[in-house]
Amino acid sequence: MQHTHRYTISFITLVFLLILVFFLNVSLGSVSIPNKDIINILFGIDQNPSWHYIIMDYRLPKAFTAIIVGSGLGISGLMMQTLFRNPLAGPFVLGITSGASLGVAIVTMGSSIFGGILLGMLASKWTIVIAATLGSFLVLLLVLIVSSKVRDAMAILIIGLMFGSVSAAIVNVLSYFSSAEELQQYFFWGFGSLGNLSWNELLILFVIYLLGILLSLGTIKGLNSLLLGENYAKSLGLNIKRSRLIIIISTSLLAGTITAFAGPIAFIGLAIPHITRQVFNTSNHKILLPAVFLFGSIVMLICDSIAQLPSSEYTLPINAITSLIGAPVVIWLLVRKRKMMF
Amino acid sequence: MSGTLNKHIVLKTNKLSIGYTSKKETTTIGSNINIELHKGELVGLVGANGIGKSTLLRSLTNVQSKLSGDIFLNDKTLDAYSNLELAKVLSLVLTESLSSKNLTVLELVALGRQPYTNWIGNFSKKDIDVVNEALIQINIEDLKDKKCFELSDGQLQKVMIARALAQDTDLIILDEPTTHLDMYHKAYILKLLQRLTKETGKTILFSSHEIDLAIQLCDKMIVMTKNNVVSDEPCNLILNGTFENLFPKDLIAFNEKTGSFRVKK
């Protein structure tokens, strides 16, 4: 409580770092553009039109997407870990990604089974976004219906995992009957991508993300009392069922939409809360939530910068980079501190 | 204790029946329970394992619904309280371990102010004062920056009591607050509870297996046996021979002079 100022310096450092990696992210890419020109473009001073296009319509929306993806997944992971009292939980334990994958699998690979009706829509990216949203929303709906019937949060966790298994199995069956091109399209979605969003798409993503973030702010107090356990939280006046519902809806909005637009980004949701807890050494969500926002954004921007393989024409799948970079960091933090903060 | 008649009744039950209901059948664990707890009383709840102490406490705290009868908290029936209203009248210390022990003592005790804080949990001047007061009353100010995982069982129990105290309720209910503690700390915690009732005027109800300590320290005891639930002052309970029926008689016997149980030779 009174000790909040202790974290001020850390927060200022992180904000500074965020701005730094943001500019780093924008300045790096397959086409090298001098920093001075980038700043000019950002401030609207006319420059080389192709550079202008690269910065304003590709790199900038990509950097904003990275911030939304990193912070959104990190915050949903934090909420899930506290709600389920489980350090292994992430935004995807509710089966949201599996639902999204299922939706995408049906539109990309289902055409050979369901015939030519879907074929015409295949090329559209919006089809994939809508399919992923519908898929995650459907799974969420099932989880919500079930969670209103069970008392124990752990049961919801298991049920989410079960939904995930069922979706994965259906995807397997679909892929068994699919052609190579269809499989490839599905797998490309699975690699994850931050760079495909136009400003319009980004705006939609941002509005839903904002809604999820606002809801998550309302859960801070409840999350803190849940640190004591559900019975204590209830004795402190918390309406457990309502809090649980808000947390699940917020997570679904965040993780569901992000997955729909950027693909299933692994690892961030699980790891960022742990990195934040290790560094800040607290479990107070009033500190953790903004800190996870910053860490998530920073890590995602760094991962994206690396995935671009600066000055080369290749872009690595972001999904692989997040794990390649993130996993060693978490291992190093845990080994160094010898104790997991939870 | 002649003054108890005039004292404010904090908790009262009327023909209360407790137990479990499932679709098929109703299991009654205790019935016709009539107890009255007054302001500032320290009340111990004793009974053999499995007799239903926890069920009674769960029913009194609205964790579990009663079968029939009435429970009144400050003259208002328990069912009429919302979660938040109840949190301002009744605080708990439970046996379950904390989900996270990464909180500092100060943070944990401050969580007791949650029923009073705004939507994001900001503390007012009063909240901070009450928390500091609770730390002083339990004498754990020196622990306040420690993490909960650094504490011994006895210290953690004190912190949990401070948290309940910070919640500033008329009634505090503790479920077996002395388990896992050594003999000294058992006495310490119960003595602390007694001091708190005197200093703060709060009513404290706890369940315990420390019958001899409870007899020495409590204003009133609730004794649960298979057939009935008796509540009275400890000396009256001894005179009436209530404790003799507490346990099966083959192994231990109650000694009225010492107020404790002895193994039969």
Coordinates of C-alpha atoms in Angstrom, one line a residue:
Chain A
M1 CA 0.0 0.0 0.0
Q2 CA 2.2 2.9 1.2
H3 CA 5.1 1.2 -0.6
T4 CA 3.9 1.8 -4.1
H5 CA 6.4 4.5 -4.6
R6 CA 9.1 1.9 -4.4
Y7 CA 8.1 0.7 -7.8
T8 CA 8.1 4.2 -9.4
I9 CA 11.6 4.0 -10.7
S10 CA 11.0 0.5 -12.2
F11 CA 8.0 1.8 -13.9
I12 CA 9.7 4.8 -15.3
T13 CA 12.6 2.6 -16.6
L14 CA 10.1 0.3 -18.2
V15 CA 8.2 3.1 -19.9
F16 CA 11.5 4.5 -21.2
L17 CA 12.5 1.0 -22.4
L18 CA 9.1 0.6 -24.1
I19 CA 9.6 3.8 -26.1
L20 CA 13.1 2.7 -27.0
V21 CA 12.2 -0.7 -28.3
F22 CA 9.2 0.8 -30.1
F23 CA 11.5 3.0 -32.1
L24 CA 14.0 0.2 -32.5
N25 CA 11.2 -2.0 -33.8
V26 CA 10.0 0.6 -36.3
S27 CA 13.6 1.4 -37.5
L28 CA 14.5 -2.3 -38.2
G29 CA 13.3 -4.2 -41.2
S30 CA 14.3 -5.8 -44.5
V31 CA 14.7 -2.3 -46.0
S32 CA 17.1 -0.2 -44.0
I33 CA 15.9 3.4 -43.6
P34 CA 18.0 6.0 -41.8
N35 CA 16.8 7.0 -38.3
K36 CA 16.6 10.6 -39.2
D37 CA 14.2 9.9 -42.1
I38 CA 12.1 7.7 -39.9
I39 CA 11.6 10.5 -37.5
N40 CA 10.8 12.9 -40.3
I41 CA 8.2 10.4 -41.7
L42 CA 6.6 9.9 -38.2
F43 CA 6.3 13.7 -37.9
G44 CA 4.7 14.0 -41.3
I45 CA 7.5 15.7 -43.1
D46 CA 7.4 14.4 -46.6
Q47 CA 10.0 11.8 -47.6
N48 CA 10.6 9.1 -50.1
P49 CA 7.0 7.8 -50.8
S50 CA 8.0 4.1 -50.7
W51 CA 9.7 4.6 -47.3
H52 CA 6.7 6.5 -46.2
Y53 CA 4.5 3.6 -47.1
I54 CA 6.8 1.0 -45.4
I55 CA 6.9 3.0 -42.1
M56 CA 3.3 4.3 -42.0
D57 CA 1.4 1.3 -43.4
Y58 CA 3.6 -1.6 -42.5
R59 CA 6.0 -1.1 -39.6
L60 CA 3.9 1.3 -37.5
P61 CA 0.7 -0.9 -37.4
K62 CA 2.9 -3.9 -36.8
A63 CA 4.6 -2.3 -33.8
F64 CA 1.2 -1.3 -32.4
T65 CA -0.1 -4.8 -33.0
A66 CA 3.0 -6.2 -31.1
I67 CA 2.1 -4.0 -28.1
I68 CA -1.6 -5.1 -28.2
V69 CA -0.6 -8.8 -28.6
G70 CA 2.1 -8.7 -25.9
S71 CA 0.2 -6.8 -23.3
G72 CA -3.2 -8.4 -24.0
L73 CA -1.9 -12.0 -23.8
G74 CA 0.3 -11.2 -20.7
I75 CA -2.7 -9.7 -18.8
S76 CA -5.0 -12.5 -19.7
G77 CA -2.3 -15.0 -18.5
L78 CA -1.9 -13.1 -15.3
M79 CA -5.7 -13.2 -14.6
M80 CA -5.8 -16.9 -15.4
Q81 CA -2.9 -17.8 -13.2
T82 CA -4.5 -16.0 -10.2
L83 CA -8.0 -17.2 -10.9
F84 CA -6.9 -20.9 -11.2
R85 CA -4.2 -20.6 -8.5
N86 CA -2.0 -22.3 -11.0
P87 CA 1.4 -21.1 -12.3
L88 CA 1.0 -23.2 -15.4
A89 CA -2.2 -21.5 -16.5
G90 CA -2.1 -19.1 -19.5
P91 CA -4.7 -17.3 -21.6
F92 CA -5.3 -20.5 -23.6
V93 CA -6.3 -22.9 -20.8
L94 CA -9.9 -22.0 -21.4
G95 CA -9.6 -23.6 -24.8
I96 CA -9.8 -20.3 -26.6
T97 CA -6.9 -20.9 -29.0
S98 CA -8.1 -24.4 -29.7
G99 CA -11.5 -23.0 -30.5
A100 CA -9.9 -20.4 -32.8
S101 CA -7.7 -23.1 -34.4
L102 CA -10.8 -25.2 -35.0
G103 CA -12.6 -22.3 -36.7
V104 CA -9.6 -21.6 -38.9
A105 CA -9.1 -25.3 -39.6
I106 CA -12.7 -25.6 -40.8
V107 CA -12.4 -22.8 -43.3
T108 CA -8.9 -23.6 -44.5
M109 CA -9.2 -27.4 -44.6
G110 CA -12.8 -28.1 -44.5
S111 CA -13.5 -27.3 -48.1
S112 CA -12.6 -30.8 -49.3
I113 CA -15.2 -32.2 -46.9
F114 CA -17.9 -29.5 -47.0
G115 CA -17.6 -28.9 -50.7
G116 CA -17.2 -25.8 -52.7
I117 CA -19.4 -23.5 -50.7
L118 CA -16.5 -22.3 -48.7
L119 CA -14.1 -22.3 -51.5
G120 CA -14.9 -18.9 -52.7
M121 CA -14.2 -17.3 -49.4
L122 CA -10.9 -19.0 -48.7
A123 CA -8.6 -16.3 -49.9
S124 CA -10.1 -13.7 -47.7
K125 CA -8.2 -12.9 -44.5
W126 CA -11.4 -11.8 -43.0
T127 CA -12.8 -15.3 -43.3
I128 CA -10.0 -16.5 -41.2
V129 CA -10.5 -13.7 -38.6
I130 CA -14.2 -14.4 -38.4
A131 CA -13.7 -18.1 -38.2
A132 CA -11.2 -17.8 -35.4
T133 CA -13.4 -15.4 -33.5
L134 CA -16.5 -17.6 -33.9
G135 CA -14.4 -20.6 -32.9
S136 CA -13.0 -19.1 -29.7
F137 CA -16.4 -17.5 -28.9
L138 CA -18.1 -20.9 -29.2
V139 CA -15.7 -22.6 -27.0
L140 CA -15.9 -19.6 -24.5
L141 CA -19.7 -20.0 -24.5
L142 CA -19.4 -23.7 -23.7
V143 CA -16.9 -22.9 -20.9
L144 CA -19.1 -20.2 -19.5
I145 CA -22.2 -22.5 -19.5
V146 CA -20.2 -25.2 -17.8
S147 CA -18.5 -22.9 -15.3
S148 CA -21.9 -21.6 -14.1
K149 CA -22.7 -25.2 -13.1
V150 CA -19.4 -26.1 -11.3
R151 CA -18.3 -24.6 -8.0
D152 CA -14.6 -25.3 -8.3
A153 CA -12.3 -23.1 -10.5
M154 CA -10.1 -26.2 -11.0
A155 CA -13.0 -28.0 -12.7
I156 CA -13.2 -25.1 -15.2
L157 CA -9.4 -25.5 -15.9
I158 CA -9.8 -29.2 -16.7
I159 CA -13.0 -28.6 -18.8
G160 CA -11.1 -25.9 -20.8
L161 CA -8.3 -28.5 -21.4
M162 CA -10.9 -31.1 -22.5
F163 CA -12.4 -28.7 -25.0
G164 CA -8.9 -28.1 -26.2
S165 CA -8.3 -31.8 -26.8
V166 CA -11.6 -32.2 -28.6
S167 CA -10.8 -29.3 -30.9
A168 CA -7.3 -30.6 -31.6
A169 CA -8.7 -34.0 -32.4
I170 CA -11.2 -32.5 -34.9
V171 CA -8.3 -30.5 -36.5
N172 CA -6.4 -33.7 -36.8
V173 CA -9.2 -35.4 -38.6
L174 CA -9.7 -32.4 -40.9
S175 CA -6.0 -32.3 -41.8
Y176 CA -6.0 -36.0 -42.5
F177 CA -8.5 -35.4 -45.4
S178 CA -6.9 -32.1 -46.6
S179 CA -4.7 -31.3 -49.5
A180 CA -1.2 -30.0 -49.2
E181 CA -2.1 -26.4 -50.0
E182 CA -4.9 -26.4 -47.4
L183 CA -2.6 -27.8 -44.8
Q184 CA 0.0 -25.1 -45.6
Q185 CA -2.5 -22.3 -45.3
Y186 CA -3.6 -23.6 -41.9
F187 CA 0.0 -24.0 -40.7
F188 CA 0.9 -20.5 -41.9
W189 CA -1.9 -19.2 -39.7
G190 CA -0.4 -21.3 -36.8
F191 CA 3.0 -19.6 -37.2
G192 CA 1.4 -16.3 -36.0
S193 CA 1.9 -13.0 -37.7
L194 CA 1.9 -9.4 -36.5
G195 CA 2.5 -7.7 -39.8
N196 CA -0.7 -8.4 -41.8
L197 CA -2.9 -5.8 -40.2
S198 CA -4.1 -2.7 -41.9
W199 CA -5.1 0.4 -39.9
N200 CA -8.7 -0.5 -40.2
E201 CA -8.2 -4.0 -38.8
L202 CA -5.9 -2.6 -36.2
L203 CA -8.7 -0.3 -35.1
I204 CA -11.2 -3.2 -34.6
L205 CA -8.5 -5.2 -32.7
F206 CA -7.8 -2.1 -30.6
V207 CA -11.5 -1.5 -29.7
I208 CA -12.0 -5.0 -28.5
Y209 CA -8.6 -5.0 -26.7
L210 CA -9.5 -1.8 -24.9
L211 CA -12.8 -3.4 -23.8
G212 CA -10.9 -6.4 -22.4
I213 CA -8.3 -4.2 -20.7
L214 CA -11.0 -2.0 -19.1
L215 CA -12.8 -5.1 -17.8
S216 CA -9.4 -6.4 -16.4
L217 CA -8.9 -3.2 -14.5
G218 CA -12.2 -3.9 -12.7
T219 CA -10.9 -7.3 -11.6
I220 CA -7.7 -6.0 -9.8
K221 CA -9.3 -5.8 -6.4
G222 CA -11.0 -9.2 -6.7
L223 CA -7.8 -10.8 -8.0
N224 CA -5.9 -9.5 -4.9
S225 CA -8.4 -11.1 -2.6
L226 CA -8.3 -14.3 -4.6
L227 CA -4.6 -14.6 -3.6
L228 CA -6.0 -15.7 -0.2
G229 CA -8.1 -18.4 -1.7
E230 CA -11.8 -18.4 -2.7
N231 CA -13.3 -18.8 0.8
Y232 CA -11.3 -15.8 2.1
A233 CA -12.1 -13.8 -1.0
K234 CA -15.8 -14.5 -0.4
S235 CA -15.5 -13.5 3.3
L236 CA -14.1 -10.2 2.1
G237 CA -17.3 -9.5 0.3
L238 CA -16.2 -10.6 -3.2
N239 CA -19.0 -12.0 -5.4
I240 CA -16.9 -14.9 -6.6
K241 CA -19.2 -16.0 -9.5
R242 CA -19.4 -12.5 -10.9
S243 CA -15.7 -11.9 -10.6
R244 CA -15.0 -15.2 -12.3
L245 CA -17.3 -14.3 -15.1
I246 CA -15.7 -10.9 -15.7
I247 CA -12.2 -12.4 -15.6
I248 CA -13.2 -15.1 -18.2
I249 CA -15.0 -12.6 -20.4
S250 CA -12.0 -10.2 -20.3
T251 CA -9.6 -13.0 -21.1
S252 CA -11.7 -14.3 -23.9
L253 CA -12.0 -10.8 -25.5
L254 CA -8.3 -10.3 -25.3
A255 CA -6.9 -13.7 -26.1
G256 CA -9.7 -14.6 -28.6
T257 CA -9.4 -11.4 -30.7
I258 CA -5.6 -11.4 -30.6
T259 CA -5.6 -15.0 -31.7
A260 CA -8.0 -14.3 -34.5
F261 CA -5.9 -11.4 -35.9
A262 CA -2.4 -12.5 -35.1
G263 CA -2.6 -16.3 -34.9
P264 CA -1.9 -18.4 -31.8
I265 CA 1.0 -16.7 -30.3
A266 CA 2.6 -19.1 -27.9
F267 CA 4.4 -18.6 -24.6
I268 CA 3.8 -14.8 -24.0
G269 CA 0.7 -15.3 -21.9
L270 CA 2.3 -17.9 -19.7
A271 CA 5.8 -16.4 -19.4
I272 CA 5.2 -12.6 -19.0
P273 CA 3.4 -12.8 -15.7
H274 CA 6.3 -15.0 -14.3
I275 CA 8.9 -12.6 -15.6
T276 CA 7.1 -9.7 -14.1
R277 CA 6.6 -11.4 -10.7
Q278 CA 10.3 -12.3 -10.6
V279 CA 11.4 -8.8 -11.4
F280 CA 8.9 -6.9 -9.3
N281 CA 8.8 -9.4 -6.5
T282 CA 5.2 -8.8 -5.6
S283 CA 1.8 -10.4 -6.1
N284 CA -0.2 -7.3 -5.8
H285 CA -2.2 -6.9 -9.0
K286 CA -2.3 -3.2 -8.7
I287 CA 1.4 -3.3 -9.5
L288 CA 1.5 -6.5 -11.5
L289 CA -1.2 -5.5 -14.1
P290 CA 0.5 -2.4 -15.4
A291 CA 3.9 -4.0 -15.1
V292 CA 2.7 -7.0 -17.2
F293 CA 1.3 -4.5 -19.7
L294 CA 4.8 -3.0 -20.1
F295 CA 6.8 -6.2 -20.0
G296 CA 4.4 -7.9 -22.5
S297 CA 4.7 -5.0 -24.9
I298 CA 8.5 -4.8 -24.6
V299 CA 9.1 -8.5 -25.0
M300 CA 6.7 -8.7 -28.0
L301 CA 8.4 -5.8 -29.7
I302 CA 11.8 -7.3 -29.2
C303 CA 10.7 -10.7 -30.4
D304 CA 9.2 -9.1 -33.5
S305 CA 12.4 -7.1 -34.2
I306 CA 14.4 -10.4 -34.1
A307 CA 11.8 -12.2 -36.2
Q308 CA 12.3 -9.6 -38.9
L309 CA 15.9 -10.7 -39.2
P310 CA 17.0 -7.0 -39.8
S311 CA 18.5 -6.2 -43.2
S312 CA 17.5 -9.6 -44.6
E313 CA 14.4 -10.3 -46.7
Y314 CA 13.3 -13.2 -44.4
T315 CA 10.8 -13.0 -41.7
L316 CA 10.8 -15.9 -39.2
P317 CA 7.5 -17.1 -37.6
I318 CA 6.9 -15.0 -34.6
N319 CA 5.5 -18.0 -32.7
A320 CA 8.8 -19.7 -32.8
I321 CA 10.7 -16.5 -31.7
T322 CA 8.6 -15.9 -28.7
S323 CA 9.5 -19.3 -27.3
L324 CA 13.1 -19.3 -28.4
I325 CA 13.7 -16.0 -26.7
G326 CA 11.3 -16.2 -23.9
A327 CA 11.9 -19.7 -22.5
P328 CA 15.6 -19.2 -21.7
V329 CA 14.7 -15.9 -20.0
V330 CA 12.2 -17.6 -17.7
I331 CA 14.6 -20.4 -16.9
W332 CA 17.4 -18.0 -16.2
L333 CA 15.2 -15.9 -13.8
L334 CA 13.9 -19.0 -12.0
V335 CA 17.4 -20.4 -11.6
R336 CA 18.9 -17.1 -10.5
K337 CA 16.3 -16.4 -7.8
R338 CA 16.0 -20.1 -6.9
K339 CA 12.4 -19.5 -5.9
M340 CA 9.3 -19.1 -7.9
M341 CA 7.2 -16.1 -6.9
F342 CA 3.6 -16.8 -7.2
Chain B
M1 CA -21.1 -12.6 34.3
S2 CA -24.4 -11.3 35.6
G3 CA -24.3 -8.5 33.2
T4 CA -24.7 -10.7 30.1
L5 CA -28.4 -10.3 30.1
N6 CA -28.1 -6.6 29.2
K7 CA -25.4 -7.1 26.7
H8 CA -26.0 -6.7 23.0
I9 CA -26.6 -10.1 21.3
V10 CA -24.2 -10.4 18.3
L11 CA -25.1 -13.8 17.1
K12 CA -28.2 -15.9 17.9
T13 CA -29.5 -19.1 16.6
N14 CA -33.1 -20.3 17.0
K15 CA -33.9 -24.1 16.6
L16 CA -31.1 -24.3 14.0
S17 CA -30.6 -27.5 12.1
I18 CA -27.4 -28.1 10.2
G19 CA -26.3 -30.7 7.8
Y20 CA -26.1 -31.6 4.1
T21 CA -28.8 -31.9 1.4
S22 CA -28.3 -33.8 -1.8
K23 CA -30.9 -34.7 -4.4
K24 CA -31.7 -38.0 -2.7
E25 CA -31.5 -37.4 1.0
T26 CA -30.9 -35.0 3.8
T27 CA -28.2 -35.7 6.4
T28 CA -28.8 -33.9 9.6
I29 CA -25.7 -33.3 11.6
G30 CA -27.1 -31.2 14.5
S31 CA -30.6 -30.0 15.3
N32 CA -32.3 -27.7 17.7
I33 CA -29.2 -25.6 18.2
N34 CA -29.9 -22.5 20.3
I35 CA -26.9 -20.3 21.0
E36 CA -26.4 -16.7 21.9
L37 CA -23.2 -14.8 21.7
H38 CA -22.9 -11.4 23.3
K39 CA -20.8 -8.4 22.6
G40 CA -17.2 -8.8 23.8
E41 CA -17.4 -12.5 24.6
L42 CA -14.7 -15.1 23.8
V43 CA -16.5 -18.3 22.9
G44 CA -14.9 -21.7 22.3
L45 CA -16.6 -24.4 20.3
V46 CA -15.4 -27.9 21.2
G47 CA -16.5 -31.4 20.2
A48 CA -15.0 -34.7 19.0
N49 CA -13.7 -35.1 15.5
G50 CA -16.4 -35.4 12.9
I51 CA -19.2 -34.2 15.3
G52 CA -20.0 -31.2 13.1
K53 CA -18.0 -28.2 14.4
S54 CA -16.9 -27.2 10.9
T55 CA -20.4 -27.7 9.6
L56 CA -21.8 -25.5 12.3
L57 CA -19.2 -22.8 11.6
R58 CA -19.8 -23.0 7.9
S59 CA -23.5 -22.6 8.5
L60 CA -23.0 -19.7 10.8
T61 CA -20.8 -18.0 8.2
N62 CA -23.1 -18.6 5.3
V63 CA -20.6 -20.8 3.4
Q64 CA -23.1 -23.6 3.6
S65 CA -26.9 -23.2 3.9
K66 CA -28.6 -24.3 7.0
L67 CA -31.4 -27.0 7.0
S68 CA -33.9 -25.1 9.1
G69 CA -34.2 -22.7 11.9
D70 CA -32.9 -19.1 12.1
I71 CA -29.5 -17.4 12.4
F72 CA -29.5 -13.8 13.5
L73 CA -26.5 -11.6 13.2
N74 CA -26.9 -8.2 14.9
D75 CA -30.7 -8.8 15.0
K76 CA -30.8 -9.3 11.2
T77 CA -31.3 -12.7 9.7
L78 CA -28.2 -14.1 8.0
D79 CA -29.9 -14.7 4.7
A80 CA -30.7 -11.0 4.4
Y81 CA -27.0 -10.0 4.2
S82 CA -25.3 -9.5 0.9
N83 CA -21.7 -10.8 0.6
L84 CA -20.4 -7.3 1.1
E85 CA -22.7 -6.4 4.1
L86 CA -21.7 -9.7 5.7
A87 CA -18.0 -8.9 5.2
K88 CA -18.5 -5.7 7.3
V89 CA -20.0 -7.7 10.2
L90 CA -18.2 -11.0 10.1
S91 CA -14.6 -11.9 9.5
L92 CA -13.0 -15.3 9.2
V93 CA -9.7 -17.1 10.0
L94 CA -9.8 -20.4 8.2
T95 CA -7.7 -23.5 8.3
E96 CA -7.0 -23.5 4.5
S97 CA -3.6 -22.3 3.5
L98 CA -3.2 -19.2 1.4
S99 CA -3.1 -19.4 -2.4
S100 CA -0.2 -17.1 -2.6
K101 CA 2.3 -16.5 0.2
N102 CA 4.2 -13.9 -1.8
L103 CA 2.3 -11.1 -0.1
T104 CA 4.0 -9.0 2.5
V105 CA 2.4 -9.1 6.0
L106 CA 1.3 -5.5 5.5
E107 CA -0.3 -6.3 2.2
L108 CA -2.1 -9.3 3.6
V109 CA -3.4 -7.4 6.7
A110 CA -4.4 -4.5 4.4
L111 CA -6.6 -6.9 2.3
G112 CA -8.8 -7.0 5.4
R113 CA -9.9 -3.4 4.4
Q114 CA -11.3 -4.6 1.0
P115 CA -15.0 -4.4 2.1
Y116 CA -14.4 -0.7 2.7
T117 CA -12.2 0.3 -0.2
N118 CA -13.3 1.6 -3.6
W119 CA -13.5 -0.4 -6.9
I120 CA -9.7 -0.5 -7.4
G121 CA -8.9 -1.0 -3.7
N122 CA -7.3 2.4 -2.8
F123 CA -6.8 3.0 0.9
S124 CA -8.1 6.0 2.7
K125 CA -6.4 7.5 5.7
K126 CA -8.8 5.6 7.9
D127 CA -7.9 2.3 6.2
I128 CA -4.2 2.8 6.8
D129 CA -4.9 3.8 10.5
V130 CA -7.0 0.7 11.1
V131 CA -4.4 -1.6 9.5
N132 CA -1.6 -0.1 11.6
E133 CA -3.7 -0.3 14.7
A134 CA -4.3 -4.0 14.0
L135 CA -0.6 -4.6 13.5
I136 CA 0.1 -2.9 16.9
Q137 CA -2.7 -4.8 18.7
I138 CA -1.3 -8.2 17.5
N139 CA 2.2 -6.9 18.1
I140 CA 3.5 -7.8 14.7
E141 CA 4.7 -4.4 13.5
D142 CA 8.3 -5.7 13.1
L143 CA 7.0 -8.3 10.7
K144 CA 5.2 -6.0 8.4
D145 CA 7.6 -6.0 5.5
K146 CA 8.3 -9.7 5.6
K147 CA 6.8 -12.1 3.0
C148 CA 4.3 -14.6 4.2
F149 CA 6.4 -17.5 3.2
E150 CA 9.1 -16.3 5.6
L151 CA 6.9 -16.7 8.6
S152 CA 6.5 -19.5 11.1
D153 CA 3.1 -21.1 11.5
G154 CA 2.6 -19.2 14.8
Q155 CA 3.5 -15.8 13.1
L156 CA 1.3 -16.5 10.1
Q157 CA -1.7 -17.3 12.4
K158 CA -1.1 -13.9 14.2
V159 CA -1.0 -12.2 10.8
M160 CA -4.3 -13.8 9.8
I161 CA -5.9 -12.7 13.1
A162 CA -4.6 -9.1 12.4
R163 CA -6.2 -9.3 9.0
A164 CA -9.5 -10.3 10.5
L165 CA -9.1 -7.5 13.0
A166 CA -8.4 -5.0 10.2
Q167 CA -11.7 -6.0 8.6
D168 CA -13.3 -4.3 11.7
T169 CA -16.2 -6.6 12.2
D170 CA -18.4 -7.2 15.3
L171 CA -17.8 -10.9 15.1
I172 CA -14.7 -12.8 14.3
I173 CA -14.9 -16.6 13.7
L174 CA -11.8 -18.7 13.7
D175 CA -11.7 -22.4 12.6
E176 CA -9.2 -24.3 14.7
P177 CA -6.7 -21.4 15.1
T178 CA -4.4 -23.5 17.2
T179 CA -3.7 -26.4 14.9
H180 CA 0.0 -26.9 13.9
L181 CA 1.1 -24.8 16.9
D182 CA 3.2 -25.8 19.8
M183 CA 1.9 -25.8 23.3
Y184 CA 3.2 -22.3 24.1
H185 CA 1.8 -20.8 20.9
K186 CA -1.6 -22.5 21.4
A187 CA -1.8 -20.7 24.7
Y188 CA -0.4 -17.5 23.2
I189 CA -3.0 -17.3 20.4
L190 CA -6.0 -18.1 22.7
K191 CA -4.8 -15.6 25.3
L192 CA -4.4 -13.1 22.5
L193 CA -8.0 -13.7 21.4
Q194 CA -9.1 -13.2 25.0
R195 CA -7.2 -9.9 25.2
L196 CA -8.8 -8.8 22.0
T197 CA -12.3 -9.4 23.2
K198 CA -11.6 -7.3 26.2
E199 CA -9.8 -4.5 24.4
T200 CA -11.9 -4.1 21.3
G201 CA -15.3 -5.4 22.5
K202 CA -15.5 -7.7 19.5
T203 CA -17.1 -11.1 19.8
I204 CA -14.8 -14.0 18.9
L205 CA -15.9 -17.5 18.3
F206 CA -13.3 -20.2 17.7
S207 CA -13.4 -24.0 17.3
S208 CA -10.6 -25.9 19.0
H209 CA -9.5 -29.2 20.5
E210 CA -7.7 -27.4 23.3
I211 CA -10.4 -28.0 25.8
D212 CA -8.4 -27.3 28.9
L213 CA -7.2 -24.0 27.6
A214 CA -10.6 -23.0 26.4
I215 CA -12.1 -23.8 29.9
Q216 CA -9.5 -21.4 31.4
L217 CA -9.9 -18.6 28.9
C218 CA -13.4 -18.6 27.4
D219 CA -16.4 -16.6 28.7
K220 CA -18.7 -19.2 27.2
M221 CA -18.3 -22.5 25.5
I222 CA -20.3 -24.4 23.0
V223 CA -20.0 -28.1 23.5
M224 CA -21.1 -30.4 20.6
T225 CA -22.0 -34.0 21.4
K226 CA -23.8 -36.5 19.4
N227 CA -27.2 -35.7 20.8
N228 CA -27.2 -32.1 21.7
V229 CA -25.4 -28.8 21.6
V230 CA -24.9 -27.1 24.9
S231 CA -23.7 -23.6 25.4
D232 CA -22.9 -22.1 28.8
E233 CA -20.1 -20.6 30.9
P234 CA -17.3 -23.1 31.4
C235 CA -17.8 -23.5 35.2
N236 CA -21.4 -24.4 34.7
L237 CA -20.6 -26.9 32.0
I238 CA -18.1 -28.6 34.4
L239 CA -20.7 -28.6 37.2
N240 CA -23.3 -30.2 34.9
G241 CA -20.9 -32.8 33.8
T242 CA -21.2 -31.8 30.1
F243 CA -17.6 -32.6 29.3
E244 CA -17.9 -36.2 30.5
N245 CA -20.1 -36.9 27.5
L246 CA -17.8 -35.2 25.0
F247 CA -15.8 -38.3 24.0
P248 CA -16.3 -42.1 24.2
K249 CA -15.5 -43.2 27.7
D250 CA -13.2 -46.1 27.1
L251 CA -9.8 -44.2 27.0
I252 CA -10.0 -40.8 28.6
A253 CA -11.9 -39.3 31.5
F254 CA -12.6 -35.7 32.4
N255 CA -11.1 -34.5 35.7
E256 CA -13.4 -31.8 37.2
K257 CA -10.7 -30.5 39.6
T258 CA -8.1 -29.8 36.9
G259 CA -10.5 -29.1 34.1
S260 CA -8.7 -31.4 31.8
F261 CA -8.8 -34.9 30.4
R262 CA -6.6 -37.7 31.7
V263 CA -5.8 -41.0 30.2
K264 CA -7.4 -43.9 32.1
K265 CA -5.0 -46.2 33.7

